Tab-separated table of C-alpha atoms in Angstrom:
chain	number	residue	atom	x	y	z
A	627	UNK	CA	0.000	0.000	0.000
A	628	UNK	CA	0.966	3.616	-0.328
A	629	UNK	CA	3.009	4.963	2.555
A	630	UNK	CA	1.372	7.633	4.667
A	631	UNK	CA	3.218	10.230	6.688
A	632	UNK	CA	2.477	10.852	10.368
A	633	UNK	CA	1.826	14.505	9.596
A	634	UNK	CA	3.624	17.741	10.240
A	635	UNK	CA	3.916	17.425	14.025
A	636	UNK	CA	5.840	14.660	15.857
A	637	UNK	CA	3.366	12.390	17.699
A	638	UNK	CA	5.580	12.404	20.791
A	639	UNK	CA	4.637	16.058	21.314
A	640	UNK	CA	1.018	15.041	21.979
A	641	UNK	CA	2.179	12.371	24.435
A	642	UNK	CA	4.212	14.945	26.337
A	643	UNK	CA	1.388	17.510	26.412
A	644	UNK	CA	-0.977	14.933	27.941
A	645	UNK	CA	1.629	14.048	30.572
A	646	UNK	CA	2.062	17.743	31.420
A	647	UNK	CA	-1.708	18.015	31.849
A	648	UNK	CA	-1.510	15.207	34.387
A	649	UNK	CA	1.202	17.094	36.288
A	650	UNK	CA	-1.099	20.129	36.329
A	651	UNK	CA	-3.846	17.877	37.695
A	652	UNK	CA	-1.530	16.596	40.445
A	653	UNK	CA	-0.797	20.225	41.387
A	654	UNK	CA	-4.446	20.554	42.436
A	655	UNK	CA	-4.343	17.423	44.615
A	656	UNK	CA	-4.599	17.785	48.358
A	657	UNK	CA	-0.841	17.628	49.019
A	658	UNK	CA	0.979	20.286	51.029
A	659	UNK	CA	3.137	21.537	48.187
A	660	UNK	CA	5.847	23.945	49.313
A	661	UNK	CA	5.874	27.482	47.959
A	662	UNK	CA	8.743	26.667	45.606
A	663	UNK	CA	7.056	23.479	44.441
A	664	UNK	CA	3.773	25.280	43.959
A	665	UNK	CA	5.472	27.886	41.781
A	666	UNK	CA	6.837	25.201	39.474
A	667	UNK	CA	3.695	23.067	39.435
A	668	UNK	CA	1.475	26.027	38.627
A	669	UNK	CA	3.464	26.528	35.432
A	670	UNK	CA	1.984	23.323	34.031
A	671	UNK	CA	-1.498	24.853	34.156
A	672	UNK	CA	-0.952	26.302	30.679
A	673	UNK	CA	-1.034	22.758	29.251
A	674	UNK	CA	-4.399	22.197	30.950
A	675	UNK	CA	-5.923	25.402	29.495
A	676	UNK	CA	-6.456	26.836	32.971
A	677	UNK	CA	-8.436	30.105	32.712
A	678	UNK	CA	-6.238	31.717	35.382
A	679	UNK	CA	-3.254	31.360	33.040
A	680	UNK	CA	-4.985	32.482	29.866
A	681	UNK	CA	-7.317	35.181	31.235
A	682	UNK	CA	-6.753	37.985	33.720
A	683	UNK	CA	-7.667	37.008	37.293
A	684	UNK	CA	-9.494	40.312	37.741
A	685	UNK	CA	-11.948	39.392	35.001
A	686	UNK	CA	-12.677	36.034	36.680
A	687	UNK	CA	-13.543	37.229	40.155
A	688	UNK	CA	-16.526	34.922	40.689
A	689	UNK	CA	-16.588	31.132	40.662
A	690	UNK	CA	-19.395	31.238	38.114
A	691	UNK	CA	-17.232	33.073	35.577
A	692	UNK	CA	-14.243	30.806	36.275
A	693	UNK	CA	-16.314	27.655	35.841
A	694	UNK	CA	-17.915	28.727	32.561
A	695	UNK	CA	-14.564	29.894	31.232
A	696	UNK	CA	-12.922	26.579	32.133
A	697	UNK	CA	-15.589	24.824	30.057
A	698	UNK	CA	-15.202	27.239	27.147
A	699	UNK	CA	-11.408	27.649	26.832
A	700	UNK	CA	-10.735	24.130	25.430
A	701	UNK	CA	-13.551	24.666	22.934
A	702	UNK	CA	-11.838	27.848	21.746
A	703	UNK	CA	-8.678	25.827	21.142
A	704	UNK	CA	-10.672	23.225	19.205
A	705	UNK	CA	-12.278	25.987	17.130
A	706	UNK	CA	-8.883	27.516	16.270
A	707	UNK	CA	-7.499	24.168	15.138
A	708	UNK	CA	-10.670	23.554	13.101
A	709	UNK	CA	-10.333	26.942	11.375
A	710	UNK	CA	-6.707	26.163	10.578
A	711	UNK	CA	-7.553	22.791	9.023
A	712	UNK	CA	-10.489	24.221	7.073
A	713	UNK	CA	-8.241	26.993	5.736
A	714	UNK	CA	-5.698	24.391	4.598
A	715	UNK	CA	-8.459	22.347	2.975
A	716	UNK	CA	-9.977	25.323	1.146
A	717	UNK	CA	-6.532	26.473	0.071
A	718	UNK	CA	-5.782	23.117	-1.476
A	719	UNK	CA	-2.977	22.410	1.006
A	720	UNK	CA	-4.780	19.494	2.648
A	721	UNK	CA	-6.511	16.540	1.057
A	722	UNK	CA	-10.089	15.482	1.681
A	723	UNK	CA	-13.528	17.037	1.864
A	724	UNK	CA	-14.639	19.585	4.429
A	725	UNK	CA	-16.449	16.879	6.426
A	726	UNK	CA	-13.308	14.753	6.401
A	727	UNK	CA	-11.284	17.756	7.558
A	728	UNK	CA	-13.643	18.399	10.476
A	729	UNK	CA	-13.550	14.723	11.496
A	730	UNK	CA	-9.770	14.815	11.349
A	731	UNK	CA	-9.744	17.940	13.520
A	732	UNK	CA	-12.001	16.396	16.154
A	733	UNK	CA	-10.048	13.166	16.454
A	734	UNK	CA	-6.758	15.055	16.490
A	735	UNK	CA	-7.717	17.549	19.204
A	736	UNK	CA	-10.193	15.631	21.391
A	737	UNK	CA	-7.557	13.530	23.225
A	738	UNK	CA	-5.506	16.663	23.915
A	739	UNK	CA	-8.364	18.606	25.512
A	740	UNK	CA	-10.122	15.698	27.206
A	741	UNK	CA	-8.571	15.927	30.655
A	742	UNK	CA	-9.142	19.683	31.205
A	743	UNK	CA	-12.675	19.460	29.797
A	744	UNK	CA	-13.582	16.431	31.905
A	745	UNK	CA	-12.122	18.009	35.032
A	746	UNK	CA	-14.016	21.251	34.438
A	747	UNK	CA	-17.345	19.447	34.012
A	748	UNK	CA	-16.831	17.161	37.030
A	749	UNK	CA	-15.608	19.869	39.387
A	750	UNK	CA	-19.146	21.095	40.082
A	751	UNK	CA	-19.993	17.723	41.644
A	752	UNK	CA	-17.017	17.744	44.038
A	753	UNK	CA	-18.772	18.759	47.272
A	754	UNK	CA	-17.811	18.326	50.943
A	755	UNK	CA	-20.150	18.190	53.928
A	756	UNK	CA	-18.902	20.373	56.796
A	757	UNK	CA	-19.751	20.199	60.488
A	758	UNK	CA	-22.890	22.284	60.007
A	759	UNK	CA	-24.279	19.570	57.726
A	760	UNK	CA	-24.132	21.746	54.603
A	761	UNK	CA	-22.498	20.630	51.380
A	762	UNK	CA	-19.940	23.107	50.039
A	763	UNK	CA	-18.115	23.072	46.734
A	764	UNK	CA	-14.451	22.102	47.138
A	765	UNK	CA	-13.365	24.434	44.338
A	766	UNK	CA	-14.956	27.412	46.114
A	767	UNK	CA	-16.208	27.000	49.671
A	768	UNK	CA	-18.449	30.054	49.288
A	769	UNK	CA	-20.664	28.057	46.906
A	770	UNK	CA	-23.297	25.853	48.545
A	771	UNK	CA	-24.026	22.689	46.586
A	772	UNK	CA	-27.671	22.345	45.571
A	773	UNK	CA	-28.472	26.041	45.897
A	774	UNK	CA	-28.121	29.386	44.110
A	775	UNK	CA	-25.014	29.573	41.917
A	776	UNK	CA	-24.590	25.796	41.946
A	777	UNK	CA	-28.073	25.259	40.502
A	778	UNK	CA	-27.488	27.916	37.845
A	779	UNK	CA	-24.333	26.139	36.720
A	780	UNK	CA	-25.804	22.644	36.856
A	781	UNK	CA	-27.153	22.607	33.236
A	782	UNK	CA	-23.743	23.617	31.883
A	783	UNK	CA	-22.029	20.977	34.040
A	784	UNK	CA	-24.422	18.256	32.912
A	785	UNK	CA	-23.938	19.254	29.285
A	786	UNK	CA	-20.179	19.077	29.769
A	787	UNK	CA	-20.470	15.753	31.572
A	788	UNK	CA	-22.474	14.189	28.753
A	789	UNK	CA	-20.623	15.738	25.816
A	790	UNK	CA	-17.057	15.875	27.168
A	791	UNK	CA	-16.543	13.384	29.974
A	792	UNK	CA	-18.712	10.598	28.576
A	793	UNK	CA	-19.221	11.654	24.961
A	794	UNK	CA	-15.621	11.978	23.760
A	795	UNK	CA	-14.426	8.492	24.829
A	796	UNK	CA	-17.684	6.925	23.655
A	797	UNK	CA	-17.530	8.567	20.223
A	798	UNK	CA	-13.882	7.565	19.797
A	799	UNK	CA	-14.467	3.963	20.862
A	800	UNK	CA	-17.599	3.506	18.753
A	801	UNK	CA	-15.992	5.119	15.710
A	802	UNK	CA	-12.934	2.893	15.915
A	803	UNK	CA	-14.997	-0.229	16.491
A	804	UNK	CA	-17.438	0.538	13.684
A	805	UNK	CA	-14.621	1.129	11.188
A	806	UNK	CA	-12.140	-1.438	12.527
A	807	UNK	CA	-12.150	-3.432	9.284
A	808	UNK	CA	-11.203	-0.325	7.269
A	809	UNK	CA	-8.847	1.488	9.625
A	810	UNK	CA	-5.658	0.198	8.017
A	811	UNK	CA	-6.850	-0.433	4.479
A	812	UNK	CA	-9.220	2.341	3.350
A	813	UNK	CA	-7.860	5.738	2.285
A	814	UNK	CA	-11.019	7.698	3.159
A	815	UNK	CA	-11.180	6.143	6.639
A	816	UNK	CA	-7.542	6.933	7.262
A	817	UNK	CA	-8.022	10.507	6.074
A	818	UNK	CA	-10.915	11.054	8.500
A	819	UNK	CA	-9.705	9.168	11.577
A	820	UNK	CA	-6.037	8.406	10.998
A	821	UNK	CA	-4.772	11.108	13.341
A	822	UNK	CA	-6.329	9.138	16.187
A	823	UNK	CA	-4.983	5.625	15.604
A	824	UNK	CA	-2.161	5.782	13.055
A	825	UNK	CA	0.455	5.107	15.748
A	826	UNK	CA	-1.451	2.122	17.132
A	827	UNK	CA	-1.053	-1.501	16.104
A	828	UNK	CA	-3.984	-3.193	14.436
A	829	UNK	CA	-4.897	-5.602	17.243
A	830	UNK	CA	-5.016	-2.718	19.764
A	831	UNK	CA	-6.897	-0.234	17.591
A	832	UNK	CA	-9.006	0.791	20.616
A	833	UNK	CA	-5.972	1.964	22.632
A	834	UNK	CA	-6.764	5.710	22.280
A	835	UNK	CA	-9.986	5.124	24.255
A	836	UNK	CA	-7.993	3.200	26.892
A	837	UNK	CA	-5.680	6.186	27.380
A	838	UNK	CA	-8.692	8.462	27.837
A	839	UNK	CA	-9.832	6.092	30.580
A	840	UNK	CA	-6.528	6.752	32.346
A	841	UNK	CA	-7.155	10.508	32.191
A	842	UNK	CA	-10.664	10.048	33.555
A	843	UNK	CA	-9.602	7.793	36.439
A	844	UNK	CA	-6.903	10.238	37.523
A	845	UNK	CA	-9.368	13.129	37.380
A	846	UNK	CA	-11.968	11.255	39.417
A	847	UNK	CA	-9.380	10.352	42.052
A	848	UNK	CA	-8.083	13.915	42.460
A	849	UNK	CA	-11.587	15.364	42.696
A	850	UNK	CA	-13.416	12.812	44.810
A	851	UNK	CA	-10.765	11.209	47.056
A	852	UNK	CA	-9.115	14.473	47.999
A	853	UNK	CA	-9.763	14.178	51.759
A	854	UNK	CA	-8.168	10.750	52.272
A	855	UNK	CA	-4.638	11.571	51.141
A	856	UNK	CA	-3.086	8.078	51.587
A	857	UNK	CA	-5.955	6.548	49.608
A	858	UNK	CA	-5.602	9.296	47.005
A	859	UNK	CA	-1.887	8.596	46.602
A	860	UNK	CA	-2.486	4.851	46.329
A	861	UNK	CA	-5.198	5.358	43.698
A	862	UNK	CA	-3.100	7.761	41.613
A	863	UNK	CA	-0.012	5.554	41.775
A	864	UNK	CA	-2.075	2.504	40.885
A	865	UNK	CA	-3.495	4.162	37.768
A	866	UNK	CA	-0.188	5.684	36.623
A	867	UNK	CA	1.885	2.552	37.146
A	868	UNK	CA	-0.786	0.125	35.905
A	869	UNK	CA	-1.130	1.943	32.598
A	870	UNK	CA	2.643	2.300	32.344
A	871	UNK	CA	3.059	-1.447	32.846
A	872	UNK	CA	0.357	-2.159	30.269
A	873	UNK	CA	2.132	0.107	27.800
A	874	UNK	CA	5.390	-1.725	28.440
A	875	UNK	CA	3.813	-5.189	28.181
A	876	UNK	CA	1.443	-4.689	25.237
A	877	UNK	CA	3.583	-2.282	23.182
A	878	UNK	CA	0.502	-0.755	21.492
A	879	UNK	CA	2.403	1.764	19.356
A	880	UNK	CA	3.738	0.825	15.924
A	881	UNK	CA	7.231	2.022	16.764
A	882	UNK	CA	8.876	1.371	20.054
A	883	UNK	CA	10.126	4.882	20.774
A	884	UNK	CA	6.549	5.965	21.533
A	885	UNK	CA	6.052	3.025	23.898
A	886	UNK	CA	9.312	3.862	25.653
A	887	UNK	CA	8.321	7.518	25.974
A	888	UNK	CA	4.981	6.600	27.531
A	889	UNK	CA	6.709	4.328	30.081
A	890	UNK	CA	9.320	6.988	30.894
A	891	UNK	CA	6.602	9.598	31.442
A	892	UNK	CA	4.723	7.208	33.742
A	893	UNK	CA	7.853	6.761	35.879
A	894	UNK	CA	8.308	10.515	36.187
A	895	UNK	CA	4.639	11.037	37.041
A	896	UNK	CA	5.001	8.464	39.836
A	897	UNK	CA	8.055	10.352	41.115
A	898	UNK	CA	6.077	13.617	41.202
A	899	UNK	CA	3.316	11.875	43.146
A	900	UNK	CA	5.747	10.501	45.725
A	901	UNK	CA	7.190	13.983	46.227
A	902	UNK	CA	3.688	15.339	46.779
A	903	UNK	CA	2.952	12.698	49.382
A	904	UNK	CA	6.279	13.413	51.076
A	905	UNK	CA	5.271	17.061	51.429
A	906	UNK	CA	2.118	15.885	53.163
A	907	UNK	CA	3.921	13.576	55.578
A	908	UNK	CA	7.229	15.237	56.438
A	909	UNK	CA	7.978	18.209	58.633
A	910	UNK	CA	9.086	21.599	57.419
A	911	UNK	CA	12.717	20.616	58.049
A	912	UNK	CA	12.637	18.246	55.062
A	913	UNK	CA	10.828	20.704	52.813
A	914	UNK	CA	13.962	21.931	51.006
A	915	UNK	CA	15.110	18.374	50.275
A	916	UNK	CA	11.732	17.276	48.951
A	917	UNK	CA	11.447	20.431	46.832
A	918	UNK	CA	14.881	19.713	45.353
A	919	UNK	CA	13.811	16.146	44.531
A	920	UNK	CA	10.659	17.458	42.864
A	921	UNK	CA	12.740	19.894	40.798
A	922	UNK	CA	14.984	16.992	39.792
A	923	UNK	CA	12.004	14.866	38.725
A	924	UNK	CA	10.513	17.707	36.675
A	925	UNK	CA	13.823	18.616	35.030
A	926	UNK	CA	14.446	14.954	34.215
A	927	UNK	CA	10.948	14.686	32.741
A	928	UNK	CA	11.579	17.780	30.604
A	929	UNK	CA	14.943	16.473	29.360
A	930	UNK	CA	13.495	13.068	28.466
A	931	UNK	CA	10.539	14.706	26.716
A	932	UNK	CA	12.745	17.009	24.652
A	933	UNK	CA	15.062	14.115	23.714
A	934	UNK	CA	12.171	12.011	22.424
A	935	UNK	CA	10.573	14.944	20.580
A	936	UNK	CA	13.898	15.746	18.892
A	937	UNK	CA	14.355	12.094	17.888
A	938	UNK	CA	10.780	11.964	16.600
A	939	UNK	CA	11.256	15.203	14.645
A	940	UNK	CA	14.469	13.870	13.172
A	941	UNK	CA	12.598	10.772	12.074
A	942	UNK	CA	9.985	12.926	10.348
A	943	UNK	CA	12.677	14.923	8.550
A	944	UNK	CA	14.450	11.776	7.396
A	945	UNK	CA	11.151	10.347	6.232
A	946	UNK	CA	10.330	13.447	4.210
A	947	UNK	CA	13.806	13.515	2.658
A	948	UNK	CA	13.437	9.897	1.614
A	949	UNK	CA	10.040	10.591	0.085
A	950	UNK	CA	11.359	13.683	-1.681
A	951	UNK	CA	14.317	11.723	-3.059
A	952	UNK	CA	12.006	8.976	-4.243
A	953	UNK	CA	9.692	11.459	-5.944
A	954	UNK	CA	12.621	13.215	-7.610
A	955	UNK	CA	13.941	9.894	-8.856
A	956	UNK	CA	10.513	8.950	-10.185
A	957	UNK	CA	10.316	12.279	-12.040
A	958	UNK	CA	13.645	11.510	-13.735
A	959	UNK	CA	12.447	8.087	-14.867
A	960	UNK	CA	14.545	4.947	-15.288
A	961	UNK	CA	14.834	1.684	-13.405
A	962	UNK	CA	16.254	2.932	-10.113
A	963	UNK	CA	12.987	4.604	-9.002
A	964	UNK	CA	11.146	1.315	-9.257
A	965	UNK	CA	13.837	-0.307	-7.104
A	966	UNK	CA	13.669	2.425	-4.479
A	967	UNK	CA	9.875	2.293	-4.423
A	968	UNK	CA	9.891	-1.477	-4.045
A	969	UNK	CA	12.466	-1.346	-1.233
A	970	UNK	CA	10.447	1.202	0.716
A	971	UNK	CA	7.190	-0.688	0.254
A	972	UNK	CA	8.876	-3.962	1.301
A	973	UNK	CA	10.272	-2.312	4.418
A	974	UNK	CA	6.924	-0.858	5.354
A	975	UNK	CA	5.152	-4.171	4.838
A	976	UNK	CA	7.730	-5.946	7.007
A	977	UNK	CA	7.376	-3.410	9.813
A	978	UNK	CA	3.598	-3.464	9.752
A	979	UNK	CA	3.231	-7.226	9.710
A	980	UNK	CA	5.869	-7.950	12.356
A	981	UNK	CA	4.657	-5.274	14.750
A	982	UNK	CA	1.157	-6.662	14.398
A	983	UNK	CA	1.692	-10.411	14.237
A	984	UNK	CA	5.072	-11.103	15.896
A	985	UNK	CA	5.956	-8.177	18.199
A	986	UNK	CA	8.718	-10.137	19.969
A	987	UNK	CA	10.825	-10.482	16.817
A	988	UNK	CA	13.665	-7.963	16.399
A	989	UNK	CA	12.348	-6.071	13.390
A	990	UNK	CA	15.534	-4.028	12.911
A	991	UNK	CA	17.693	-7.101	12.259
A	992	UNK	CA	15.224	-8.326	9.661
A	993	UNK	CA	15.101	-4.869	8.068
A	994	UNK	CA	18.885	-4.908	7.692
A	995	UNK	CA	18.782	-8.397	6.211
A	996	UNK	CA	16.046	-7.393	3.771
A	997	UNK	CA	17.906	-4.259	2.655
A	998	UNK	CA	21.166	-6.178	2.218
A	999	UNK	CA	19.378	-8.837	0.187
A	1000	UNK	CA	17.656	-6.282	-2.031
A	1001	UNK	CA	20.869	-4.328	-2.563
A	1002	UNK	CA	22.719	-7.525	-3.529
A	1003	UNK	CA	19.935	-8.470	-5.918
A	1004	UNK	CA	20.030	-5.031	-7.524
A	1005	UNK	CA	23.783	-5.230	-8.056
A	1006	UNK	CA	23.516	-8.680	-9.607
A	1007	UNK	CA	20.906	-7.323	-12.000
A	1008	UNK	CA	22.995	-4.218	-12.753
A	1009	UNK	CA	20.150	-1.945	-11.675
A	1010	UNK	CA	21.443	0.066	-8.745
A	1011	UNK	CA	25.230	-0.435	-8.808
A	1012	UNK	CA	25.711	2.529	-11.060
A	1013	UNK	CA	24.338	4.668	-8.257
A	1014	UNK	CA	25.715	2.621	-5.382
A	1015	UNK	CA	26.499	5.665	-3.290
A	1016	UNK	CA	22.931	6.922	-3.545
A	1017	UNK	CA	21.501	3.515	-2.744
A	1018	UNK	CA	23.913	3.137	0.152
A	1019	UNK	CA	22.843	6.482	1.558
A	1020	UNK	CA	19.193	5.549	1.202
A	1021	UNK	CA	19.964	2.189	2.810
A	1022	UNK	CA	21.454	3.943	5.807
A	1023	UNK	CA	18.507	6.334	5.891
A	1024	UNK	CA	16.161	3.349	6.077
A	1025	UNK	CA	18.149	1.896	8.976
A	1026	UNK	CA	17.908	5.143	10.938
A	1027	UNK	CA	14.347	5.865	9.980
A	1028	UNK	CA	13.225	2.387	10.996
A	1029	UNK	CA	13.700	3.243	14.667
A	1030	UNK	CA	12.194	6.702	14.590
A	1031	UNK	CA	9.576	6.658	11.886
A	1032	UNK	CA	5.958	5.867	12.641
A	1033	UNK	CA	4.363	5.793	9.211
A	1034	UNK	CA	1.104	3.977	8.667
A	1035	UNK	CA	-0.059	2.250	5.527
A	1036	UNK	CA	-3.297	1.616	3.803
């Protein structure tokens, strides 16, 4: 089948953004973060589309305005991305119909905005009963649950609960299941939904919905187990580590660098959680040490994230260069283009089938063997030896790109 690029943005960037949103969620947990830790943790709020970061605090004086803004800000982001994709489509810079472009936009952006949207909708139902027997809203103790402002906001919260918290995972899961037979073979299906699953192996096509479940479980724990801190820590660690272990065991992504990144991020998230619990348990004398450990965990997480994004970007660049070289060779005509095209298609078929059917086999060794065999065959036939340096360079490019590229195929 025809090779398909991952797109213009490295997929690892989306993985990192979602991990940063989880850090921002942990910052709101009922841990006694130090002032220094709080200053660093609050910086992650920009990834979670927090209104306090994007809008002046003076204009959001009431809880009502903050709540409605928190529901609306992610939608503004979705609208901006939709306008961008529609502009590309109308300008002839993107393939597909307008409906296909809108579907692509939804499935591209929905996983990125899910956590902040779900948290915003659920926050209205996070109430605590005080000694006077009255239920107060945890997010703003001046709001009485079941009365006044709370009742005015209830329709918006229910709409968000149904459309965001429940609707997004349900739509994604049902869409993937309905089209599962076409996901990896039909061009129109890939154009509409490919941004959602193109990194995922065929047998685990539903994995994007599983990752949304992780976001939801973490959000529910932070909001509704906030008073019992040991239980909260245990629940958060269980979710983070369980999903990290599943990622490591199942290897749902086509290319292993994205699996490794997800596992590395899970380890760092667990480290942040342990630092938060340490703040809750230890005296002020240990505050400086725990803050330093938190800084170390966050810096390490940032370094790992940047390293993977750079490697992913490099893979995209190499992939585009290879495609450009192949297209240029095809434009010139001759027998070498057919050889290059066949080699690339054979490589892609090998990667796809092995990742799907025999994930334990070392695909890189087989790729090298295949390339060596094809190069030898070409030389025996007198096809590629005249341009041996070009073929050798493309051979090396395939070796490098095999570990960093995440192309999907029809």
